[in-house]
PDB file of C-alpha atoms and ligand atoms in Angstrom:
ATOM      1  CA  MET M 828      48.717 -26.008  79.005  1.00  0.00           C
ATOM      2  CA  GLU M 829      45.459 -27.941  79.388  1.00  0.00           C
ATOM      3  CA  ILE M 830      43.252 -25.199  78.465  1.00  0.00           C
ATOM      4  CA  ASP M 831      45.139 -24.305  75.660  1.00  0.00           C
ATOM      5  CA  LYS M 832      44.979 -27.723  74.367  1.00  0.00           C
ATOM      6  CA  LEU M 833      41.015 -27.619  75.198  1.00  0.00           C
ATOM      7  CA  MET M 834      40.524 -24.612  73.275  1.00  0.00           C
ATOM      8  CA  ARG M 835      42.619 -25.809  70.284  1.00  0.00           C
ATOM      9  CA  GLN M 836      40.548 -29.021  69.839  1.00  0.00           C
ATOM     10  CA  ILE M 837      37.076 -26.831  70.499  1.00  0.00           C
ATOM     11  CA  ILE M 838      38.515 -24.531  67.647  1.00  0.00           C
ATOM     12  CA  HIS M 839      39.030 -27.584  65.476  1.00  0.00           C
ATOM     13  CA  ARG M 840      35.974 -28.768  65.850  1.00  0.00           C
ATOM     14  CA  MET M 841      34.238 -25.592  65.211  1.00  0.00           C
ATOM     15  CA  LEU M 842      36.183 -25.099  61.944  1.00  0.00           C
ATOM     16  CA  GLU M 843      35.533 -28.767  60.591  1.00  0.00           C
ATOM     17  CA  LYS M 844      32.102 -28.335  61.132  1.00  0.00           C
ATOM     18  CA  LEU M 845      32.283 -25.126  59.266  1.00  0.00           C
ATOM     19  CA  ARG M 846      34.066 -27.003  56.302  1.00  0.00           C
ATOM     20  CA  TRP M 847      31.486 -29.635  55.924  1.00  0.00           C
ATOM     21  CA  LYS M 848      28.605 -27.001  55.994  1.00  0.00           C
ATOM     22  CA  THR M 849      30.489 -25.439  53.156  1.00  0.00           C
ATOM     23  CA  ILE M 850      30.928 -28.229  51.230  1.00  0.00           C
ATOM     24  CA  LEU M 851      27.355 -29.158  51.668  1.00  0.00           C
ATOM     25  CA  SER M 852      26.242 -25.468  50.963  1.00  0.00           C
ATOM     26  CA  VAL M 853      28.214 -25.813  47.972  1.00  0.00           C
ATOM     27  CA  LEU M 854      26.855 -29.425  46.878  1.00  0.00           C
ATOM     28  CA  LEU M 855      23.253 -28.016  47.391  1.00  0.00           C
ATOM     29  CA  LEU M 856      23.678 -24.744  45.447  1.00  0.00           C
ATOM     30  CA  GLY M 857      25.385 -26.917  42.638  1.00  0.00           C
ATOM     31  CA  LEU M 858      22.166 -29.316  42.468  1.00  0.00           C
ATOM     32  CA  PHE M 859      20.046 -26.433  42.573  1.00  0.00           C
ATOM     33  CA  ILE M 860      21.984 -24.601  39.636  1.00  0.00           C
ATOM     34  CA  GLY M 861      21.793 -27.916  37.700  1.00  0.00           C
ATOM     35  CA  CYS M 862      18.320 -28.363  37.944  1.00  0.00           C
ATOM     36  CA  LYS M 863      17.607 -24.583  37.177  1.00  0.00           C
ATOM     37  CA  SER M 864      19.602 -25.103  34.059  1.00  0.00           C
ATOM     38  CA  LYS M 865      17.794 -27.863  33.149  1.00  0.00           C
ATOM     39  CA  THR M 866      14.285 -26.169  33.358  1.00  0.00           C
ATOM     40  CA  SER M 867      15.804 -23.232  31.549  1.00  0.00           C
ATOM     41  CA  ASP M 868      17.000 -25.747  28.389  1.00  0.00           C
ATOM     42  CA  LYS M 869      13.626 -26.907  28.343  1.00  0.00           C
ATOM     43  CA  GLY M 870      12.288 -23.272  27.955  1.00  0.00           C
ATOM     44  CA  ILE M 871      14.227 -22.630  24.870  1.00  0.00           C
ATOM     45  CA  GLU M 872      13.795 -26.052  23.476  1.00  0.00           C
ATOM     46  CA  LYS M 873      13.259 -25.596  19.516  1.00  0.00           C
ATOM     47  CA  PRO M 874      10.202 -27.675  18.296  1.00  0.00           C
ATOM     48  CA  ALA M 875      11.187 -30.948  16.526  1.00  0.00           C
ATOM     49  CA  ILE M 876      11.620 -30.664  12.996  1.00  0.00           C
ATOM     50  CA  SER M 877       8.423 -31.288  11.076  1.00  0.00           C
ATOM     51  CA  THR M 878       8.249 -34.181   9.148  1.00  0.00           C
ATOM     52  CA  GLU M 879       6.508 -34.827   6.082  1.00  0.00           C
ATOM     53  CA  GLN M 880       3.646 -36.305   8.040  1.00  0.00           C
ATOM     54  CA  GLU M 881       3.416 -33.614  10.363  1.00  0.00           C
ATOM     55  CA  CYS M 882       3.839 -30.803   7.671  1.00  0.00           C
ATOM     56  CA  HIS M 883       3.702 -31.661   3.965  1.00  0.00           C
ATOM     57  CA  GLN M 884       0.124 -33.498   3.517  1.00  0.00           C
ATOM     58  CA  SER M 885       0.793 -36.230   0.576  1.00  0.00           C
ATOM     59  CA  ASP M 886      -1.171 -35.335  -2.410  1.00  0.00           C
ATOM     60  CA  SER M 887      -0.079 -37.683  -4.968  1.00  0.00           C
ATOM     61  CA  SER M 888      -2.953 -36.252  -7.278  1.00  0.00           C
ATOM     62  CA  SER M 889      -2.094 -35.135 -10.989  1.00  0.00           C
ATOM     63  CA  PRO M 890      -2.474 -31.307 -10.984  1.00  0.00           C
ATOM     64  CA  LYS M 891      -5.046 -29.690 -13.187  1.00  0.00           C
ATOM     65  CA  SER M 892      -3.396 -27.950 -16.295  1.00  0.00           C
ATOM     66  CA  MET M 893      -5.316 -24.375 -17.820  1.00  0.00           C
ATOM     67  CA  ASP M 894      -3.965 -23.233 -20.808  1.00  0.00           C
ATOM     68  CA  ASN M 895      -6.188 -20.019 -20.092  1.00  0.00           C
ATOM     69  CA  GLY M 896      -5.319 -19.591 -16.853  1.00  0.00           C
ATOM     70  CA  TYR M 897      -8.960 -19.575 -15.452  1.00  0.00           C
ATOM     71  CA  PHE M 898      -9.161 -20.795 -11.866  1.00  0.00           C
ATOM     72  CA  MET M 899     -11.543 -21.632  -8.847  1.00  0.00           C
ATOM     73  CA  ALA M 900     -11.148 -20.756  -5.298  1.00  0.00           C
ATOM     74  CA  PHE M 901     -12.930 -22.634  -2.507  1.00  0.00           C
ATOM     75  CA  LYS M 902     -13.944 -20.668   0.613  1.00  0.00           C
ATOM     76  CA  THR M 903     -12.316 -22.187   3.540  1.00  0.00           C
ATOM     77  CA  GLU M 904     -14.570 -22.769   6.744  1.00  0.00           C
ATOM     78  CA  GLU M 905     -11.428 -22.894   9.077  1.00  0.00           C
ATOM     79  CA  VAL M 906      -8.756 -20.688   9.989  1.00  0.00           C
ATOM     80  CA  ILE M 907      -6.084 -21.308   7.397  1.00  0.00           C
ATOM     81  CA  VAL M 908      -2.675 -21.122   9.593  1.00  0.00           C
ATOM     82  CA  VAL M 909      -0.052 -19.543   7.138  1.00  0.00           C
ATOM     83  CA  ASP M 910       2.747 -21.914   8.663  1.00  0.00           C
ATOM     84  CA  GLY M 911       4.288 -23.148   5.219  1.00  0.00           C
ATOM     85  CA  CYS M 912       2.447 -26.539   6.240  1.00  0.00           C
ATOM     86  CA  SER M 913      -0.403 -27.930   4.386  1.00  0.00           C
ATOM     87  CA  LYS M 914      -2.422 -29.640   7.495  1.00  0.00           C
ATOM     88  CA  ASP M 915      -5.354 -27.119   7.151  1.00  0.00           C
ATOM     89  CA  ALA M 916      -8.520 -28.831   6.115  1.00  0.00           C
ATOM     90  CA  ILE M 917      -9.207 -27.160   3.126  1.00  0.00           C
ATOM     91  CA  TRP M 918      -5.896 -28.165   1.092  1.00  0.00           C
ATOM     92  CA  SER M 919      -6.686 -31.519   1.469  1.00  0.00           C
ATOM     93  CA  LYS M 920     -10.498 -31.043   0.114  1.00  0.00           C
ATOM     94  CA  THR M 921      -8.946 -29.165  -2.743  1.00  0.00           C
ATOM     95  CA  ARG M 922      -6.979 -30.020  -6.000  1.00  0.00           C
ATOM     96  CA  TRP M 923      -3.649 -28.765  -7.507  1.00  0.00           C
ATOM     97  CA  ASN M 924      -3.424 -26.697 -10.380  1.00  0.00           C
ATOM     98  CA  ASP M 925      -0.590 -26.945 -12.613  1.00  0.00           C
ATOM     99  CA  MET M 926       2.279 -24.152 -12.756  1.00  0.00           C
ATOM    100  CA  ASN M 927       4.662 -26.056 -15.554  1.00  0.00           C
ATOM    101  CA  HIS M 928       3.922 -23.555 -18.766  1.00  0.00           C
ATOM    102  CA  VAL M 929       7.418 -22.413 -19.419  1.00  0.00           C
ATOM    103  CA  TRP M 930       7.297 -18.940 -20.139  1.00  0.00           C
ATOM    104  CA  LEU M 931      10.972 -18.094 -20.405  1.00  0.00           C
ATOM    105  CA  GLY M 932      14.397 -20.780 -20.720  1.00  0.00           C
ATOM    106  CA  GLY M 933      14.409 -23.985 -22.270  1.00  0.00           C
ATOM    107  CA  PRO M 934      12.372 -27.185 -21.632  1.00  0.00           C
ATOM    108  CA  VAL M 935      12.955 -27.829 -17.881  1.00  0.00           C
ATOM    109  CA  ASP M 936      13.642 -31.104 -16.242  1.00  0.00           C
ATOM    110  CA  SER M 937      11.280 -31.693 -13.282  1.00  0.00           C
ATOM    111  CA  GLU M 938      13.832 -32.084 -10.718  1.00  0.00           C
ATOM    112  CA  ASP M 939      15.387 -28.385 -11.593  1.00  0.00           C
ATOM    113  CA  TYR M 940      11.722 -27.284 -11.453  1.00  0.00           C
ATOM    114  CA  SER M 941       8.146 -28.396 -10.953  1.00  0.00           C
ATOM    115  CA  GLY M 942       5.386 -26.440  -9.566  1.00  0.00           C
ATOM    116  CA  ARG M 943       1.638 -26.526  -8.718  1.00  0.00           C
ATOM    117  CA  PHE M 944      -0.811 -24.556  -6.248  1.00  0.00           C
ATOM    118  CA  LYS M 945      -3.816 -24.499  -4.635  1.00  0.00           C
ATOM    119  CA  LEU M 946      -6.372 -21.671  -3.799  1.00  0.00           C
ATOM    120  CA  SER M 947      -8.778 -21.021  -1.374  1.00  0.00           C
ATOM    121  CA  TRP M 948     -10.139 -17.826   0.386  1.00  0.00           C
ATOM    122  CA  ASP M 949     -12.256 -16.041   3.250  1.00  0.00           C
ATOM    123  CA  VAL M 950     -13.901 -12.727   3.398  1.00  0.00           C
ATOM    124  CA  ASP M 951     -10.693 -10.676   3.987  1.00  0.00           C
ATOM    125  CA  GLN M 952      -7.879 -13.073   2.160  1.00  0.00           C
ATOM    126  CA  LEU M 953      -7.020 -14.933  -0.907  1.00  0.00           C
ATOM    127  CA  TYR M 954      -4.788 -17.882   0.307  1.00  0.00           C
ATOM    128  CA  ILE M 955      -2.480 -20.003  -2.098  1.00  0.00           C
ATOM    129  CA  LEU M 956      -0.600 -23.106  -1.013  1.00  0.00           C
ATOM    130  CA  VAL M 957       2.419 -23.311  -3.607  1.00  0.00           C
ATOM    131  CA  GLU M 958       4.625 -26.745  -3.882  1.00  0.00           C
ATOM    132  CA  VAL M 959       7.673 -26.114  -5.907  1.00  0.00           C
ATOM    133  CA  VAL M 960      10.750 -28.824  -6.580  1.00  0.00           C
ATOM    134  CA  ASP M 961      13.834 -26.672  -7.210  1.00  0.00           C
ATOM    135  CA  ASP M 962      17.393 -28.369  -6.864  1.00  0.00           C
ATOM    136  CA  VAL M 963      18.958 -24.973  -5.886  1.00  0.00           C
ATOM    137  CA  LEU M 964      17.251 -22.375  -3.492  1.00  0.00           C
ATOM    138  CA  ASN M 965      18.525 -19.170  -4.217  1.00  0.00           C
ATOM    139  CA  PRO M 966      18.465 -16.311  -1.853  1.00  0.00           C
ATOM    140  CA  THR M 967      16.480 -14.120  -4.214  1.00  0.00           C
ATOM    141  CA  LEU M 968      17.612 -10.654  -2.505  1.00  0.00           C
ATOM    142  CA  LYS M 969      21.381 -12.166  -2.393  1.00  0.00           C
ATOM    143  CA  ASP M 970      22.662  -9.636  -5.325  1.00  0.00           C
ATOM    144  CA  GLY M 971      20.971  -6.814  -4.250  1.00  0.00           C
ATOM    145  CA  LYS M 972      17.180  -5.572  -3.697  1.00  0.00           C
ATOM    146  CA  ASP M 973      17.172  -4.566  -7.502  1.00  0.00           C
ATOM    147  CA  ASN M 974      17.760  -7.848  -8.868  1.00  0.00           C
ATOM    148  CA  TYR M 975      14.895  -8.969  -6.964  1.00  0.00           C
ATOM    149  CA  TRP M 976      13.450 -10.373 -10.516  1.00  0.00           C
ATOM    150  CA  LYS M 977      15.726 -12.383 -11.102  1.00  0.00           C
ATOM    151  CA  GLY M 978      14.782 -15.693  -8.606  1.00  0.00           C
ATOM    152  CA  ASP M 979      14.085 -17.556  -6.870  1.00  0.00           C
ATOM    153  CA  TYR M 980      10.967 -16.315  -6.092  1.00  0.00           C
ATOM    154  CA  VAL M 981       6.907 -16.995  -6.671  1.00  0.00           C
ATOM    155  CA  GLU M 982       5.448 -14.031  -8.483  1.00  0.00           C
ATOM    156  CA  VAL M 983       1.602 -13.578  -7.976  1.00  0.00           C
ATOM    157  CA  PHE M 984      -0.153 -11.245 -10.112  1.00  0.00           C
ATOM    158  CA  ILE M 985      -3.239  -9.738  -8.773  1.00  0.00           C
ATOM    159  CA  ASP M 986      -5.908  -7.315 -10.649  1.00  0.00           C
ATOM    160  CA  GLU M 987      -8.677  -6.683  -7.785  1.00  0.00           C
ATOM    161  CA  ASP M 988     -11.297  -5.586 -10.475  1.00  0.00           C
ATOM    162  CA  LYS M 989      -9.948  -7.142 -13.418  1.00  0.00           C
ATOM    163  CA  SER M 990      -9.853  -3.869 -15.737  1.00  0.00           C
ATOM    164  CA  GLY M 991      -6.766  -4.822 -17.123  1.00  0.00           C
ATOM    165  CA  GLY M 992      -4.334  -2.193 -18.550  1.00  0.00           C
ATOM    166  CA  ASP M 993      -0.875  -0.730 -17.630  1.00  0.00           C
ATOM    167  CA  HIS M 994      -0.024  -1.264 -13.949  1.00  0.00           C
ATOM    168  CA  LYS M 995       3.845  -0.730 -14.164  1.00  0.00           C
ATOM    169  CA  PHE M 996       4.147   2.104 -12.008  1.00  0.00           C
ATOM    170  CA  ASN M 997       0.663   2.466 -10.479  1.00  0.00           C
ATOM    171  CA  HIS M 998      -1.627   0.228  -8.184  1.00  0.00           C
ATOM    172  CA  GLN M 999      -4.621  -0.602 -10.353  1.00  0.00           C
ATOM    173  CA  ALA M1000      -2.821  -4.123 -10.310  1.00  0.00           C
ATOM    174  CA  PHE M1001       0.250  -5.801  -8.631  1.00  0.00           C
ATOM    175  CA  ALA M1002       3.019  -8.131  -9.517  1.00  0.00           C
ATOM    176  CA  TYR M1003       3.956  -9.229  -6.164  1.00  0.00           C
ATOM    177  CA  HIS M1004       7.603 -10.972  -6.290  1.00  0.00           C
ATOM    178  CA  VAL M1005       7.343 -13.024  -3.047  1.00  0.00           C
ATOM    179  CA  SER M1006      11.201 -13.730  -2.260  1.00  0.00           C
ATOM    180  CA  THR M1007      12.658 -16.471  -0.061  1.00  0.00           C
ATOM    181  CA  GLU M1008      13.136 -13.877   2.499  1.00  0.00           C
ATOM    182  CA  GLY M1009       9.473 -13.533   2.765  1.00  0.00           C
ATOM    183  CA  HIS M1010       9.081  -9.943   1.228  1.00  0.00           C
ATOM    184  CA  ALA M1011       6.212  -9.135  -1.451  1.00  0.00           C
ATOM    185  CA  ILE M1012       8.234  -6.583  -3.964  1.00  0.00           C
ATOM    186  CA  ASP M1013       6.955  -4.687  -6.535  1.00  0.00           C
ATOM    187  CA  LYS M1014       7.504  -0.970  -7.925  1.00  0.00           C
ATOM    188  CA  ASP M1015       5.967   2.074  -6.300  1.00  0.00           C
ATOM    189  CA  THR M1016       4.588   5.355  -8.412  1.00  0.00           C
ATOM    190  CA  LYS M1017       7.835   6.752  -7.930  1.00  0.00           C
ATOM    191  CA  GLU M1018       9.386   3.767  -9.958  1.00  0.00           C
ATOM    192  CA  GLN M1019      11.263   2.510  -6.786  1.00  0.00           C
ATOM    193  CA  THR M1020      11.472  -1.096  -5.790  1.00  0.00           C
ATOM    194  CA  VAL M1021       9.408  -1.418  -2.579  1.00  0.00           C
ATOM    195  CA  PHE M1022       8.359  -4.210  -0.273  1.00  0.00           C
ATOM    196  CA  PHE M1023       4.741  -4.484   0.130  1.00  0.00           C
ATOM    197  CA  ASP M1024       5.019  -7.126   3.099  1.00  0.00           C
ATOM    198  CA  ASP M1025       1.528  -5.830   4.880  1.00  0.00           C
ATOM    199  CA  HIS M1026      -0.284  -6.909   1.554  1.00  0.00           C
ATOM    200  CA  VAL M1027       1.289 -10.530   1.578  1.00  0.00           C
ATOM    201  CA  THR M1028       2.181 -12.810   4.722  1.00  0.00           C
ATOM    202  CA  VAL M1029       4.150 -16.072   3.593  1.00  0.00           C
ATOM    203  CA  ALA M1030       5.473 -18.714   5.552  1.00  0.00           C
ATOM    204  CA  ARG M1031       7.918 -21.744   3.544  1.00  0.00           C
ATOM    205  CA  SER M1032       8.611 -25.505   4.783  1.00  0.00           C
ATOM    206  CA  ASN M1033      10.845 -27.931   2.997  1.00  0.00           C
ATOM    207  CA  GLU M1034      11.405 -31.683   2.908  1.00  0.00           C
ATOM    208  CA  GLY M1035      14.390 -31.997   0.816  1.00  0.00           C
ATOM    209  CA  ASN M1036      14.029 -30.061  -2.574  1.00  0.00           C
ATOM    210  CA  THR M1037      10.192 -29.651  -2.320  1.00  0.00           C
ATOM    211  CA  TYR M1038       9.224 -26.478  -0.621  1.00  0.00           C
ATOM    212  CA  LEU M1039       5.941 -25.385   0.175  1.00  0.00           C
ATOM    213  CA  TRP M1040       4.752 -21.743   0.124  1.00  0.00           C
ATOM    214  CA  GLU M1041       1.832 -20.772   2.038  1.00  0.00           C
ATOM    215  CA  MET M1042       0.518 -17.355   1.308  1.00  0.00           C
ATOM    216  CA  SER M1043      -2.532 -14.925   2.646  1.00  0.00           C
ATOM    217  CA  ILE M1044      -2.853 -12.062   0.179  1.00  0.00           C
ATOM    218  CA  ARG M1045      -5.180  -8.841   0.883  1.00  0.00           C
ATOM    219  CA  LEU M1046      -7.023  -7.252  -2.128  1.00  0.00           C
ATOM    220  CA  TYR M1047      -6.461  -3.849  -2.778  1.00  0.00           C
ATOM    221  CA  ASP M1048      -8.149  -1.710  -5.275  1.00  0.00           C
ATOM    222  CA  ALA M1049      -7.061   0.978  -7.816  1.00  0.00           C
ATOM    223  CA  GLN M1050      -7.528   3.747  -4.763  1.00  0.00           C
ATOM    224  CA  PHE M1051      -4.583   2.282  -2.874  1.00  0.00           C
ATOM    225  CA  ASP M1052      -2.475   4.922  -1.746  1.00  0.00           C
ATOM    226  CA  GLU M1053       1.008   3.971  -1.003  1.00  0.00           C
ATOM    227  CA  ASN M1054       1.541   7.194   1.014  1.00  0.00           C
ATOM    228  CA  SER M1055      -1.092   6.321   3.426  1.00  0.00           C
ATOM    229  CA  LYS M1056      -1.555   4.010   6.337  1.00  0.00           C
ATOM    230  CA  ASN M1057      -5.409   3.923   6.104  1.00  0.00           C
ATOM    231  CA  ASN M1058      -6.151   1.804   2.948  1.00  0.00           C
ATOM    232  CA  ILE M1059      -8.523  -0.764   3.324  1.00  0.00           C
ATOM    233  CA  PRO M1060      -8.760  -4.099   1.749  1.00  0.00           C
ATOM    234  CA  VAL M1061     -11.563  -5.334  -0.470  1.00  0.00           C
ATOM    235  CA  LYS M1062     -13.694  -7.745   0.970  1.00  0.00           C
ATOM    236  CA  ILE M1063     -14.320 -11.092  -0.676  1.00  0.00           C
ATOM    237  CA  HIS M1064     -17.557 -12.412  -1.908  1.00  0.00           C
ATOM    238  CA  PRO M1065     -18.669 -15.451  -3.873  1.00  0.00           C
ATOM    239  CA  MET M1066     -18.780 -14.915  -7.159  1.00  0.00           C
ATOM    240  CA  LYS M1067     -16.273 -12.252  -7.329  1.00  0.00           C
ATOM    241  CA  ALA M1068     -13.638 -12.414 -10.192  1.00  0.00           C
ATOM    242  CA  ILE M1069     -10.309 -10.972 -10.107  1.00  0.00           C
ATOM    243  CA  GLY M1070      -7.290 -10.679 -12.564  1.00  0.00           C
ATOM    244  CA  PHE M1071      -4.743 -13.414 -11.167  1.00  0.00           C
ATOM    245  CA  SER M1072      -1.616 -15.387 -12.401  1.00  0.00           C
ATOM    246  CA  ILE M1073       1.019 -16.973 -10.456  1.00  0.00           C
ATOM    247  CA  ALA M1074       4.747 -18.119 -11.557  1.00  0.00           C
ATOM    248  CA  TYR M1075       8.211 -19.219 -10.122  1.00  0.00           C
ATOM    249  CA  GLY M1076      11.382 -17.322 -11.257  1.00  0.00           C
ATOM    250  CA  ASP M1077      14.042 -20.102 -11.024  1.00  0.00           C
ATOM    251  CA  ASN M1078      17.756 -19.091 -10.369  1.00  0.00           C
ATOM    252  CA  ASP M1079      20.199 -21.818  -9.199  1.00  0.00           C
ATOM    253  CA  GLY M1080      23.275 -19.708  -8.874  1.00  0.00           C
ATOM    254  CA  LYS M1081      23.756 -18.309 -12.677  1.00  0.00           C
ATOM    255  CA  GLY M1082      22.724 -14.826 -11.283  1.00  0.00           C
ATOM    256  CA  THR M1083      19.633 -14.717 -13.706  1.00  0.00           C
ATOM    257  CA  ARG M1084      16.370 -15.787 -14.064  1.00  0.00           C
ATOM    258  CA  GLU M1085      17.380 -19.195 -15.485  1.00  0.00           C
ATOM    259  CA  HIS M1086      13.452 -20.532 -15.884  1.00  0.00           C
ATOM    260  CA  PHE M1087      10.161 -18.464 -15.550  1.00  0.00           C
ATOM    261  CA  VAL M1088       7.472 -21.018 -15.392  1.00  0.00           C
ATOM    262  CA  GLY M1089       3.499 -20.090 -14.958  1.00  0.00           C
ATOM    263  CA  CYS M1090       0.008 -21.392 -14.795  1.00  0.00           C
ATOM    264  CA  LYS M1091      -1.296 -20.533 -17.914  1.00  0.00           C
ATOM    265  CA  LYS M1092      -0.130 -20.962 -21.535  1.00  0.00           C
ATOM    266  CA  THR M1093       1.239 -17.242 -22.551  1.00  0.00           C
ATOM    267  CA  HIS M1094       1.945 -14.216 -20.516  1.00  0.00           C
ATOM    268  CA  GLY M1095       2.140 -11.342 -23.342  1.00  0.00           C
ATOM    269  CA  ASN M1096       5.320 -10.049 -25.190  1.00  0.00           C
ATOM    270  CA  ASN M1097       8.025 -13.146 -24.967  1.00  0.00           C
ATOM    271  CA  ASN M1098       5.537 -14.499 -21.731  1.00  0.00           C
ATOM    272  CA  ASP M1099       7.133 -11.617 -19.492  1.00  0.00           C
ATOM    273  CA  ASP M1100       4.229  -8.801 -19.843  1.00  0.00           C
ATOM    274  CA  GLY M1101       2.703  -9.571 -16.550  1.00  0.00           C
ATOM    275  CA  TYR M1102       4.649  -6.923 -14.484  1.00  0.00           C
ATOM    276  CA  ILE M1103       3.566  -4.323 -17.210  1.00  0.00           C
ATOM    277  CA  ASN M1104       0.109  -4.972 -18.111  1.00  0.00           C
ATOM    278  CA  SER M1105      -2.745  -6.797 -16.664  1.00  0.00           C
ATOM    279  CA  ASP M1106      -4.171  -7.590 -19.892  1.00  0.00           C
ATOM    280  CA  VAL M1107      -2.394 -10.606 -19.936  1.00  0.00           C
ATOM    281  CA  PHE M1108      -3.366 -12.069 -16.353  1.00  0.00           C
ATOM    282  CA  GLY M1109      -5.623 -15.255 -15.904  1.00  0.00           C
ATOM    283  CA  LYS M1110      -8.769 -15.141 -13.340  1.00  0.00           C
ATOM    284  CA  VAL M1111      -9.840 -16.458 -10.170  1.00  0.00           C
ATOM    285  CA  ILE M1112     -13.096 -16.917  -9.421  1.00  0.00           C
ATOM    286  CA  PHE M1113     -14.660 -16.988  -5.633  1.00  0.00           C
ATOM    287  CA  THR M1114     -17.248 -19.857  -4.891  1.00  0.00           C
ATOM    288  CA  GLU M1115     -18.342 -21.541  -1.735  1.00  0.00           C
ATOM    289  CA  THR M1116     -17.550 -25.223  -1.609  1.00  0.00           C
ATOM    290  CA  PRO M1117     -15.110 -27.369  -3.158  1.00  0.00           C
TER     291      PRO M1117
HETATM  292 CA1   CA O1205      -0.630 -24.005   6.705  1.00  0.00          CA
HETATM  293 CA1   CA O1206      16.141 -25.128 -10.355  1.00  0.00          CA
HETATM  294 CA1   CA O1207      -7.388  -3.350 -12.194  1.00  0.00          CA
HETATM  295 CA1   CA O1208      16.194 -22.331  -7.978  1.00  0.00          CA
END
């Protein structure tokens, strides 16, 4: 009996030890997992939302309005980061150009739409910083790809050799409809709506209803072949001139372009010839320093 009692006491103590070991192990494991998950959280932590000071560099200077749509682009010495933020050095050295000539629609209230832009370049690309105030940002492709021209979007017209002439279904000039989704849309030679996303890089940020669209555009000449992957963009050099216009198509949810507002006084028949005829474009001259 004594031996039995002793055995029971030994087994009880062993089980007791085992129980505490298990509890301790579970606690340590929990602590370990806790630490691990905190580290993981940090890894996927989203960056802080940009404030105006961080992203939108304040510049209250009034934009320069050009009826003829002739503008200068100044060469950047630093790499421009296309991130929708205007912190790049060149943007504080260059002035705003006006984008408030109403092409379609009645007089526009400045809270409904107001726009201005800056230009820069390096040997490979044209850079555009567009600031737009728009009370309602409507997704460009919400109503289907073929309604791309009904807004909201920034339209950039480029005629690399300034030849002028028809470009509706050819590539001697382009009318890039830069969508809220980040696509550059135009027609191809088969009259289809296509994305030219490798021509245009775009990023957008906003502070309330003020949107910054920052983009870089590679220039292609009339030899551009939509069936080839080997198209080579044209290099930019000082004093080069291209045909150029820029406009904003404002759709605030009525399913159509309520206003179309551009950088020069007129843009052909009904101010809506730009997507067909590059004769109506303005001009950009590339120069070295601001
Ligand atoms: Ca930037
Ligand atoms: Ca609007
Ligand atoms: Ca041309
Ligand atoms: Ca809008």
